[in-house]
Amino acid sequence: MDTDKVKIHGSRVRTDSTARVAEIEAAERLRMEQKCQKIIDHGISVFINRQLIYDVPMQFFASNGVVAIEHADFDGVERLALVTGGEIASTFDHPELVKLGTAGKVEEIMIGEDRLIRFSGLPASQASTIVLRGAAQHILDEADRSLHDALSVLSQTVVETRTVLGGGCSESLMAKAVDEAAKRTPGKRSLAMEAFSRALREIPAILANNAGYDSSELCAQLRAAHYEGRTTAGLDMVQGCIGDVQALGITESYKCKRQVLLSAAEAAEMILRIDNIITAAPRQRQ
């Protein structure tokens, strides 16, 4: 709708009378109304534009019962076209070639001090909007990173549907298996295996610490539970105790868990392969 050539290109129009100025304005208004009529002829009730909509077309849309939304961002328009089942149109000469989208309700809502437009009742409602609010920017950044990590794990779980028990259960089972293998391994290799087992048990300890519980007590109880044969025992961070994570439905992505173990092992191996230590000369004291 922002097709005012005079304002876009910064041109100057010189006339010899105010009557000519009125004629130019009338011609511009007529051209804009004709374009608006082409849009209305599509049979729409809501018109979304990525650019500015001037007062004249805004009033023309309102008088014809069409809600006009301006300054929509490009990414938002593309996502909206996907979930409404429509397509983005750049020309309006052939309404029969344009696929229109549908929505059950379009409303303006208030979140805090911001005004937002919400589309609901969409035919392809797989996409949703998540609004993050916080007291400080660093809290929002941390929440954004956590949400991004969670969505990334979910997207990978759709591709690789296998899951493992969470709550530190998988790490405890692997640590127990490594400990038993270390007992049967002679030489210094058993020391490395025991260190790997201790590293695996750090994962449940980190979970307990992040939840604000006593990690030493819970990890000791978890280790004893697995040696008693309770192979589905894990950390229940809601109650702050050891629970059956299979019954609680606490699972993790198998692909994510495998990648975590591989990356950690590769990082430790690279550190062990370093045979040169670079140190800076001490500062001269006076």
PDB file of C-alpha atoms in Angstrom:
ATOM      1  CA  MET A   1       0.000   0.000   0.000  1.00  0.00           C
ATOM      2  CA  ASP A   2       3.006   2.274   0.277  1.00  0.00           C
ATOM      3  CA  THR A   3       3.077   3.205  -3.428  1.00  0.00           C
ATOM      4  CA  ASP A   4       3.193   6.983  -3.206  1.00  0.00           C
ATOM      5  CA  LYS A   5       5.890   7.668  -5.829  1.00  0.00           C
ATOM      6  CA  VAL A   6       6.258  11.294  -4.800  1.00  0.00           C
ATOM      7  CA  LYS A   7       7.057  10.372  -1.209  1.00  0.00           C
ATOM      8  CA  ILE A   8       9.145   7.320  -2.071  1.00  0.00           C
ATOM      9  CA  HIS A   9      11.448   8.931  -4.636  1.00  0.00           C
ATOM     10  CA  GLY A  10      11.413  12.434  -3.138  1.00  0.00           C
ATOM     11  CA  SER A  11      10.178  14.061  -6.330  1.00  0.00           C
ATOM     12  CA  ARG A  12       8.947  17.629  -6.540  1.00  0.00           C
ATOM     13  CA  VAL A  13       5.798  18.693  -8.348  1.00  0.00           C
ATOM     14  CA  ARG A  14       5.410  22.311  -9.399  1.00  0.00           C
ATOM     15  CA  THR A  15       2.005  23.716 -10.291  1.00  0.00           C
ATOM     16  CA  ASP A  16       0.737  27.130 -11.275  1.00  0.00           C
ATOM     17  CA  SER A  17      -2.402  26.995  -9.109  1.00  0.00           C
ATOM     18  CA  THR A  18      -3.954  25.328  -6.108  1.00  0.00           C
ATOM     19  CA  ALA A  19      -6.550  23.807  -8.406  1.00  0.00           C
ATOM     20  CA  ARG A  20      -3.851  21.689 -10.037  1.00  0.00           C
ATOM     21  CA  VAL A  21      -2.718  20.513  -6.601  1.00  0.00           C
ATOM     22  CA  ALA A  22      -6.280  19.454  -5.837  1.00  0.00           C
ATOM     23  CA  GLU A  23      -6.460  17.563  -9.131  1.00  0.00           C
ATOM     24  CA  ILE A  24      -3.211  15.712  -8.333  1.00  0.00           C
ATOM     25  CA  GLU A  25      -4.469  14.782  -4.873  1.00  0.00           C
ATOM     26  CA  ALA A  26      -7.801  13.615  -6.302  1.00  0.00           C
ATOM     27  CA  ALA A  27      -6.033  11.463  -8.905  1.00  0.00           C
ATOM     28  CA  GLU A  28      -3.794   9.952  -6.244  1.00  0.00           C
ATOM     29  CA  ARG A  29      -6.804   9.226  -4.021  1.00  0.00           C
ATOM     30  CA  LEU A  30      -8.673   7.626  -6.923  1.00  0.00           C
ATOM     31  CA  ARG A  31      -5.696   5.419  -7.799  1.00  0.00           C
ATOM     32  CA  MET A  32      -5.371   4.318  -4.193  1.00  0.00           C
ATOM     33  CA  GLU A  33      -9.093   3.573  -3.887  1.00  0.00           C
ATOM     34  CA  GLN A  34      -8.996   1.507  -7.068  1.00  0.00           C
ATOM     35  CA  LYS A  35      -6.159  -0.571  -5.660  1.00  0.00           C
ATOM     36  CA  CYS A  36      -8.018  -0.996  -2.371  1.00  0.00           C
ATOM     37  CA  GLN A  37     -11.118  -2.101  -4.274  1.00  0.00           C
ATOM     38  CA  LYS A  38      -9.085  -4.793  -6.032  1.00  0.00           C
ATOM     39  CA  ILE A  39      -8.011  -6.088  -2.615  1.00  0.00           C
ATOM     40  CA  ILE A  40     -11.583  -6.025  -1.292  1.00  0.00           C
ATOM     41  CA  ASP A  41     -12.783  -7.916  -4.371  1.00  0.00           C
ATOM     42  CA  HIS A  42     -10.871 -10.940  -3.088  1.00  0.00           C
ATOM     43  CA  GLY A  43     -13.621 -11.378  -0.494  1.00  0.00           C
ATOM     44  CA  ILE A  44     -11.391 -10.896   2.538  1.00  0.00           C
ATOM     45  CA  SER A  45     -12.212  -9.619   6.006  1.00  0.00           C
ATOM     46  CA  VAL A  46      -8.643  -9.034   7.247  1.00  0.00           C
ATOM     47  CA  PHE A  47      -5.819  -7.497   5.201  1.00  0.00           C
ATOM     48  CA  ILE A  48      -2.228  -7.776   6.466  1.00  0.00           C
ATOM     49  CA  ASN A  49       0.464  -5.574   4.934  1.00  0.00           C
ATOM     50  CA  ARG A  50       4.203  -5.534   5.584  1.00  0.00           C
ATOM     51  CA  GLN A  51       4.458  -1.813   4.850  1.00  0.00           C
ATOM     52  CA  LEU A  52       2.747   1.384   5.902  1.00  0.00           C
ATOM     53  CA  ILE A  53      -0.954   1.904   5.158  1.00  0.00           C
ATOM     54  CA  TYR A  54      -1.946   5.552   4.737  1.00  0.00           C
ATOM     55  CA  ASP A  55      -5.055   7.090   6.246  1.00  0.00           C
ATOM     56  CA  VAL A  56      -7.031   7.106   2.979  1.00  0.00           C
ATOM     57  CA  PRO A  57      -6.806   3.334   2.286  1.00  0.00           C
ATOM     58  CA  MET A  58      -7.230   2.611   6.012  1.00  0.00           C
ATOM     59  CA  GLN A  59     -10.518   4.527   6.006  1.00  0.00           C
ATOM     60  CA  PHE A  60     -11.559   2.873   2.736  1.00  0.00           C
ATOM     61  CA  PHE A  61     -10.964  -0.588   4.205  1.00  0.00           C
ATOM     62  CA  ALA A  62     -12.838   0.304   7.398  1.00  0.00           C
ATOM     63  CA  SER A  63     -15.850   1.633   5.469  1.00  0.00           C
ATOM     64  CA  ASN A  64     -16.016  -1.664   3.566  1.00  0.00           C
ATOM     65  CA  GLY A  65     -15.776  -3.860   6.671  1.00  0.00           C
ATOM     66  CA  VAL A  66     -12.139  -4.959   6.202  1.00  0.00           C
ATOM     67  CA  VAL A  67      -9.677  -4.881   9.100  1.00  0.00           C
ATOM     68  CA  ALA A  68      -6.258  -3.630   7.928  1.00  0.00           C
ATOM     69  CA  ILE A  69      -3.048  -4.520   9.786  1.00  0.00           C
ATOM     70  CA  GLU A  70       0.156  -2.699   8.863  1.00  0.00           C
ATOM     71  CA  HIS A  71       3.883  -3.060   9.592  1.00  0.00           C
ATOM     72  CA  ALA A  72       3.798  -6.858   9.851  1.00  0.00           C
ATOM     73  CA  ASP A  73       7.316  -8.310   9.945  1.00  0.00           C
ATOM     74  CA  PHE A  74       8.407 -10.529   7.051  1.00  0.00           C
ATOM     75  CA  ASP A  75       9.056 -13.677   9.102  1.00  0.00           C
ATOM     76  CA  GLY A  76       5.748 -13.293  10.917  1.00  0.00           C
ATOM     77  CA  VAL A  77       3.824 -12.979   7.643  1.00  0.00           C
ATOM     78  CA  GLU A  78       5.465 -16.135   6.266  1.00  0.00           C
ATOM     79  CA  ARG A  79       4.616 -18.145   9.390  1.00  0.00           C
ATOM     80  CA  LEU A  80       1.094 -16.734   9.401  1.00  0.00           C
ATOM     81  CA  ALA A  81       0.620 -17.777   5.779  1.00  0.00           C
ATOM     82  CA  LEU A  82       1.654 -21.337   6.664  1.00  0.00           C
ATOM     83  CA  VAL A  83      -0.682 -21.741   9.633  1.00  0.00           C
ATOM     84  CA  THR A  84      -3.680 -20.038   7.971  1.00  0.00           C
ATOM     85  CA  GLY A  85      -3.326 -22.065   4.784  1.00  0.00           C
ATOM     86  CA  GLY A  86      -2.962 -18.984   2.569  1.00  0.00           C
ATOM     87  CA  GLU A  87      -0.215 -17.511   0.442  1.00  0.00           C
ATOM     88  CA  ILE A  88       1.501 -14.134   0.239  1.00  0.00           C
ATOM     89  CA  ALA A  89       0.190 -12.035  -2.659  1.00  0.00           C
ATOM     90  CA  SER A  90       2.099  -9.160  -4.244  1.00  0.00           C
ATOM     91  CA  THR A  91      -0.401  -8.298  -6.996  1.00  0.00           C
ATOM     92  CA  PHE A  92      -4.179  -8.114  -6.835  1.00  0.00           C
ATOM     93  CA  ASP A  93      -5.289  -8.174 -10.483  1.00  0.00           C
ATOM     94  CA  HIS A  94      -6.388 -11.841 -10.486  1.00  0.00           C
ATOM     95  CA  PRO A  95      -8.323 -12.793  -7.325  1.00  0.00           C
ATOM     96  CA  GLU A  96      -9.052 -16.278  -8.675  1.00  0.00           C
ATOM     97  CA  LEU A  97      -5.325 -17.138  -8.550  1.00  0.00           C
ATOM     98  CA  VAL A  98      -4.828 -16.118  -4.906  1.00  0.00           C
ATOM     99  CA  LYS A  99      -5.215 -18.698  -2.133  1.00  0.00           C
ATOM    100  CA  LEU A 100      -6.736 -17.089   0.961  1.00  0.00           C
ATOM    101  CA  GLY A 101      -6.066 -18.140   4.530  1.00  0.00           C
ATOM    102  CA  THR A 102      -8.645 -18.608   7.269  1.00  0.00           C
ATOM    103  CA  ALA A 103      -8.709 -18.003  11.013  1.00  0.00           C
ATOM    104  CA  GLY A 104     -11.441 -18.526  13.592  1.00  0.00           C
ATOM    105  CA  LYS A 105     -10.718 -15.336  15.512  1.00  0.00           C
ATOM    106  CA  VAL A 106      -8.431 -12.315  15.099  1.00  0.00           C
ATOM    107  CA  GLU A 107      -8.208 -10.147  18.191  1.00  0.00           C
ATOM    108  CA  GLU A 108      -5.983  -7.576  19.863  1.00  0.00           C
ATOM    109  CA  ILE A 109      -4.684  -8.516  23.301  1.00  0.00           C
ATOM    110  CA  MET A 110      -2.567  -6.826  25.951  1.00  0.00           C
ATOM    111  CA  ILE A 111       0.532  -8.496  27.418  1.00  0.00           C
ATOM    112  CA  GLY A 112       2.042  -6.176  29.959  1.00  0.00           C
ATOM    113  CA  GLU A 113       2.154  -2.813  28.210  1.00  0.00           C
ATOM    114  CA  ASP A 114       2.378  -4.209  24.676  1.00  0.00           C
ATOM    115  CA  ARG A 115      -0.500  -4.619  22.251  1.00  0.00           C
ATOM    116  CA  LEU A 116      -0.422  -7.819  20.200  1.00  0.00           C
ATOM    117  CA  ILE A 117      -2.671  -9.357  17.569  1.00  0.00           C
ATOM    118  CA  ARG A 118      -3.574 -12.989  18.190  1.00  0.00           C
ATOM    119  CA  PHE A 119      -4.808 -15.408  15.532  1.00  0.00           C
ATOM    120  CA  SER A 120      -6.680 -18.462  16.824  1.00  0.00           C
ATOM    121  CA  GLY A 121      -8.750 -21.242  15.319  1.00  0.00           C
ATOM    122  CA  LEU A 122      -6.240 -21.868  12.528  1.00  0.00           C
ATOM    123  CA  PRO A 123      -6.535 -24.845  10.144  1.00  0.00           C
ATOM    124  CA  ALA A 124      -2.846 -25.711  10.516  1.00  0.00           C
ATOM    125  CA  SER A 125      -2.345 -24.942  14.185  1.00  0.00           C
ATOM    126  CA  GLN A 126       0.948 -26.815  14.594  1.00  0.00           C
ATOM    127  CA  ALA A 127       2.684 -23.447  15.046  1.00  0.00           C
ATOM    128  CA  SER A 128       2.269 -21.483  18.276  1.00  0.00           C
ATOM    129  CA  THR A 129       3.684 -18.334  19.808  1.00  0.00           C
ATOM    130  CA  ILE A 130       5.524 -18.461  23.125  1.00  0.00           C
ATOM    131  CA  VAL A 131       5.794 -15.177  25.056  1.00  0.00           C
ATOM    132  CA  LEU A 132       8.671 -14.880  27.540  1.00  0.00           C
ATOM    133  CA  ARG A 133       8.545 -12.289  30.313  1.00  0.00           C
ATOM    134  CA  GLY A 134      11.048 -11.574  33.035  1.00  0.00           C
ATOM    135  CA  ALA A 135      12.257  -8.957  35.472  1.00  0.00           C
ATOM    136  CA  ALA A 136      15.643  -8.520  33.784  1.00  0.00           C
ATOM    137  CA  GLN A 137      17.216  -9.090  30.399  1.00  0.00           C
ATOM    138  CA  HIS A 138      19.626 -11.775  31.584  1.00  0.00           C
ATOM    139  CA  ILE A 139      16.685 -13.783  32.946  1.00  0.00           C
ATOM    140  CA  LEU A 140      14.966 -13.570  29.566  1.00  0.00           C
ATOM    141  CA  ASP A 141      18.175 -14.589  27.786  1.00  0.00           C
ATOM    142  CA  GLU A 142      18.560 -17.629  30.034  1.00  0.00           C
ATOM    143  CA  ALA A 143      14.910 -18.588  29.530  1.00  0.00           C
ATOM    144  CA  ASP A 144      15.307 -18.179  25.771  1.00  0.00           C
ATOM    145  CA  ARG A 145      18.362 -20.446  25.720  1.00  0.00           C
ATOM    146  CA  SER A 146      16.633 -23.078  27.856  1.00  0.00           C
ATOM    147  CA  LEU A 147      13.548 -23.008  25.650  1.00  0.00           C
ATOM    148  CA  HIS A 148      15.668 -23.232  22.502  1.00  0.00           C
ATOM    149  CA  ASP A 149      17.533 -26.258  23.893  1.00  0.00           C
ATOM    150  CA  ALA A 150      14.273 -27.970  24.844  1.00  0.00           C
ATOM    151  CA  LEU A 151      12.740 -27.390  21.399  1.00  0.00           C
ATOM    152  CA  SER A 152      15.936 -28.626  19.734  1.00  0.00           C
ATOM    153  CA  VAL A 153      15.783 -31.855  21.748  1.00  0.00           C
ATOM    154  CA  LEU A 154      12.113 -32.298  20.826  1.00  0.00           C
ATOM    155  CA  SER A 155      12.832 -31.798  17.134  1.00  0.00           C
ATOM    156  CA  GLN A 156      15.552 -34.434  17.245  1.00  0.00           C
ATOM    157  CA  THR A 157      13.292 -36.804  19.176  1.00  0.00           C
ATOM    158  CA  VAL A 158      10.807 -36.650  16.318  1.00  0.00           C
ATOM    159  CA  VAL A 159      13.552 -37.908  13.986  1.00  0.00           C
ATOM    160  CA  GLU A 160      15.018 -40.431  16.451  1.00  0.00           C
ATOM    161  CA  THR A 161      12.093 -41.660  18.549  1.00  0.00           C
ATOM    162  CA  ARG A 162      14.096 -43.820  20.953  1.00  0.00           C
ATOM    163  CA  THR A 163      14.258 -42.541  24.527  1.00  0.00           C
ATOM    164  CA  VAL A 164      16.064 -43.436  27.740  1.00  0.00           C
ATOM    165  CA  LEU A 165      15.087 -42.995  31.371  1.00  0.00           C
ATOM    166  CA  GLY A 166      15.952 -39.591  32.798  1.00  0.00           C
ATOM    167  CA  GLY A 167      16.462 -38.218  36.285  1.00  0.00           C
ATOM    168  CA  GLY A 168      20.016 -39.572  36.446  1.00  0.00           C
ATOM    169  CA  CYS A 169      18.822 -43.167  36.015  1.00  0.00           C
ATOM    170  CA  SER A 170      20.699 -43.789  32.764  1.00  0.00           C
ATOM    171  CA  GLU A 171      23.935 -42.304  34.107  1.00  0.00           C
ATOM    172  CA  SER A 172      23.711 -44.414  37.248  1.00  0.00           C
ATOM    173  CA  LEU A 173      23.163 -47.577  35.219  1.00  0.00           C
ATOM    174  CA  MET A 174      26.143 -46.779  32.985  1.00  0.00           C
ATOM    175  CA  ALA A 175      28.312 -45.889  35.989  1.00  0.00           C
ATOM    176  CA  LYS A 176      27.445 -49.206  37.650  1.00  0.00           C
ATOM    177  CA  ALA A 177      28.303 -51.117  34.466  1.00  0.00           C
ATOM    178  CA  VAL A 178      31.635 -49.278  34.133  1.00  0.00           C
ATOM    179  CA  ASP A 179      32.479 -49.952  37.795  1.00  0.00           C
ATOM    180  CA  GLU A 180      31.840 -53.671  37.359  1.00  0.00           C
ATOM    181  CA  ALA A 181      33.973 -53.723  34.207  1.00  0.00           C
ATOM    182  CA  ALA A 182      36.762 -51.799  35.995  1.00  0.00           C
ATOM    183  CA  LYS A 183      36.930 -54.480  38.687  1.00  0.00           C
ATOM    184  CA  ARG A 184      37.752 -57.069  36.016  1.00  0.00           C
ATOM    185  CA  THR A 185      40.265 -54.853  34.174  1.00  0.00           C
ATOM    186  CA  PRO A 186      43.929 -55.128  35.225  1.00  0.00           C
ATOM    187  CA  GLY A 187      46.429 -52.311  35.129  1.00  0.00           C
ATOM    188  CA  LYS A 188      46.058 -48.573  34.907  1.00  0.00           C
ATOM    189  CA  ARG A 189      43.135 -48.830  32.539  1.00  0.00           C
ATOM    190  CA  SER A 190      40.914 -49.579  35.524  1.00  0.00           C
ATOM    191  CA  LEU A 191      41.808 -46.157  36.995  1.00  0.00           C
ATOM    192  CA  ALA A 192      40.594 -44.396  33.845  1.00  0.00           C
ATOM    193  CA  MET A 193      37.400 -46.448  33.898  1.00  0.00           C
ATOM    194  CA  GLU A 194      36.749 -45.534  37.518  1.00  0.00           C
ATOM    195  CA  ALA A 195      37.263 -41.856  36.680  1.00  0.00           C
ATOM    196  CA  PHE A 196      34.765 -42.179  33.830  1.00  0.00           C
ATOM    197  CA  SER A 197      32.289 -43.740  36.241  1.00  0.00           C
ATOM    198  CA  ARG A 198      32.698 -40.845  38.687  1.00  0.00           C
ATOM    199  CA  ALA A 199      32.121 -38.398  35.834  1.00  0.00           C
ATOM    200  CA  LEU A 200      28.856 -40.135  34.934  1.00  0.00           C
ATOM    201  CA  ARG A 201      27.638 -39.823  38.519  1.00  0.00           C
ATOM    202  CA  GLU A 202      28.209 -36.066  38.373  1.00  0.00           C
ATOM    203  CA  ILE A 203      25.120 -35.692  36.166  1.00  0.00           C
ATOM    204  CA  PRO A 204      22.642 -36.680  38.934  1.00  0.00           C
ATOM    205  CA  ALA A 205      24.598 -34.498  41.364  1.00  0.00           C
ATOM    206  CA  ILE A 206      24.230 -31.483  39.055  1.00  0.00           C
ATOM    207  CA  LEU A 207      20.488 -32.158  38.718  1.00  0.00           C
ATOM    208  CA  ALA A 208      20.090 -32.248  42.496  1.00  0.00           C
ATOM    209  CA  ASN A 209      22.144 -29.078  42.979  1.00  0.00           C
ATOM    210  CA  ASN A 210      20.160 -27.193  40.364  1.00  0.00           C
ATOM    211  CA  ALA A 211      16.934 -28.200  42.125  1.00  0.00           C
ATOM    212  CA  GLY A 212      18.273 -26.989  45.485  1.00  0.00           C
ATOM    213  CA  TYR A 213      18.556 -30.395  47.174  1.00  0.00           C
ATOM    214  CA  ASP A 214      21.410 -32.141  48.970  1.00  0.00           C
ATOM    215  CA  SER A 215      23.229 -33.791  46.063  1.00  0.00           C
ATOM    216  CA  SER A 216      25.490 -35.940  48.244  1.00  0.00           C
ATOM    217  CA  GLU A 217      22.568 -37.537  50.079  1.00  0.00           C
ATOM    218  CA  LEU A 218      20.431 -38.099  46.994  1.00  0.00           C
ATOM    219  CA  CYS A 219      23.292 -39.484  44.884  1.00  0.00           C
ATOM    220  CA  ALA A 220      24.238 -41.905  47.661  1.00  0.00           C
ATOM    221  CA  GLN A 221      20.634 -43.098  47.885  1.00  0.00           C
ATOM    222  CA  LEU A 222      20.438 -43.422  44.097  1.00  0.00           C
ATOM    223  CA  ARG A 223      23.617 -45.476  43.961  1.00  0.00           C
ATOM    224  CA  ALA A 224      22.389 -47.797  46.723  1.00  0.00           C
ATOM    225  CA  ALA A 225      19.034 -48.216  44.970  1.00  0.00           C
ATOM    226  CA  HIS A 226      20.700 -49.368  41.758  1.00  0.00           C
ATOM    227  CA  TYR A 227      22.926 -51.830  43.599  1.00  0.00           C
ATOM    228  CA  GLU A 228      19.760 -53.217  45.206  1.00  0.00           C
ATOM    229  CA  GLY A 229      18.425 -54.024  41.740  1.00  0.00           C
ATOM    230  CA  ARG A 230      16.030 -51.078  41.281  1.00  0.00           C
ATOM    231  CA  THR A 231      17.103 -50.372  37.707  1.00  0.00           C
ATOM    232  CA  THR A 232      14.414 -47.729  37.111  1.00  0.00           C
ATOM    233  CA  ALA A 233      15.322 -45.607  40.145  1.00  0.00           C
ATOM    234  CA  GLY A 234      16.078 -41.942  39.517  1.00  0.00           C
ATOM    235  CA  LEU A 235      15.781 -38.484  41.010  1.00  0.00           C
ATOM    236  CA  ASP A 236      12.293 -37.135  41.594  1.00  0.00           C
ATOM    237  CA  MET A 237      12.963 -33.408  41.735  1.00  0.00           C
ATOM    238  CA  VAL A 238       9.350 -32.585  42.551  1.00  0.00           C
ATOM    239  CA  GLN A 239       9.378 -34.483  45.843  1.00  0.00           C
ATOM    240  CA  GLY A 240      13.141 -34.291  46.382  1.00  0.00           C
ATOM    241  CA  CYS A 241      13.632 -38.033  46.769  1.00  0.00           C
ATOM    242  CA  ILE A 242      14.407 -41.218  44.849  1.00  0.00           C
ATOM    243  CA  GLY A 243      11.509 -42.432  42.706  1.00  0.00           C
ATOM    244  CA  ASP A 244      10.605 -44.747  39.860  1.00  0.00           C
ATOM    245  CA  VAL A 245      11.274 -42.538  36.823  1.00  0.00           C
ATOM    246  CA  GLN A 246       9.610 -45.032  34.491  1.00  0.00           C
ATOM    247  CA  ALA A 247       6.349 -44.755  36.415  1.00  0.00           C
ATOM    248  CA  LEU A 248       6.773 -40.981  36.635  1.00  0.00           C
ATOM    249  CA  GLY A 249       7.280 -40.729  32.864  1.00  0.00           C
ATOM    250  CA  ILE A 250      10.682 -39.003  33.084  1.00  0.00           C
ATOM    251  CA  THR A 251      12.507 -39.741  29.833  1.00  0.00           C
ATOM    252  CA  GLU A 252      15.219 -38.152  27.713  1.00  0.00           C
ATOM    253  CA  SER A 253      16.140 -38.275  24.062  1.00  0.00           C
ATOM    254  CA  TYR A 254      18.429 -41.173  23.223  1.00  0.00           C
ATOM    255  CA  LYS A 255      20.127 -39.200  20.462  1.00  0.00           C
ATOM    256  CA  CYS A 256      20.796 -36.248  22.759  1.00  0.00           C
ATOM    257  CA  LYS A 257      22.135 -38.492  25.526  1.00  0.00           C
ATOM    258  CA  ARG A 258      24.421 -40.329  23.116  1.00  0.00           C
ATOM    259  CA  GLN A 259      25.787 -37.079  21.711  1.00  0.00           C
ATOM    260  CA  VAL A 260      26.457 -35.727  25.206  1.00  0.00           C
ATOM    261  CA  LEU A 261      28.527 -38.810  26.086  1.00  0.00           C
ATOM    262  CA  LEU A 262      30.459 -38.751  22.811  1.00  0.00           C
ATOM    263  CA  SER A 263      31.237 -35.030  23.045  1.00  0.00           C
ATOM    264  CA  ALA A 264      32.352 -35.297  26.680  1.00  0.00           C
ATOM    265  CA  ALA A 265      34.601 -38.293  25.950  1.00  0.00           C
ATOM    266  CA  GLU A 266      36.130 -36.582  22.910  1.00  0.00           C
ATOM    267  CA  ALA A 267      36.802 -33.396  24.892  1.00  0.00           C
ATOM    268  CA  ALA A 268      38.508 -35.363  27.677  1.00  0.00           C
ATOM    269  CA  GLU A 269      40.590 -37.279  25.133  1.00  0.00           C
ATOM    270  CA  MET A 270      41.748 -34.061  23.449  1.00  0.00           C
ATOM    271  CA  ILE A 271      42.834 -32.639  26.800  1.00  0.00           C
ATOM    272  CA  LEU A 272      44.836 -35.792  27.558  1.00  0.00           C
ATOM    273  CA  ARG A 273      46.531 -35.630  24.160  1.00  0.00           C
ATOM    274  CA  ILE A 274      48.033 -32.196  24.869  1.00  0.00           C
ATOM    275  CA  ASP A 275      51.757 -32.694  25.368  1.00  0.00           C
ATOM    276  CA  ASN A 276      52.894 -29.064  25.402  1.00  0.00           C
ATOM    277  CA  ILE A 277      52.051 -26.507  28.069  1.00  0.00           C
ATOM    278  CA  ILE A 278      52.362 -22.851  27.111  1.00  0.00           C
ATOM    279  CA  THR A 279      52.938 -20.526  30.026  1.00  0.00           C
ATOM    280  CA  ALA A 280      53.429 -16.778  30.095  1.00  0.00           C
ATOM    281  CA  ALA A 281      56.533 -15.287  31.659  1.00  0.00           C
ATOM    282  CA  PRO A 282      55.922 -13.953  35.155  1.00  0.00           C
ATOM    283  CA  ARG A 283      55.471 -10.226  35.511  1.00  0.00           C
ATOM    284  CA  GLN A 284      58.586  -8.429  36.622  1.00  0.00           C
ATOM    285  CA  ARG A 285      58.216  -7.125  40.159  1.00  0.00           C
ATOM    286  CA  GLN A 286      59.926  -3.949  41.283  1.00  0.00           C
TER     287      GLN A 286
END
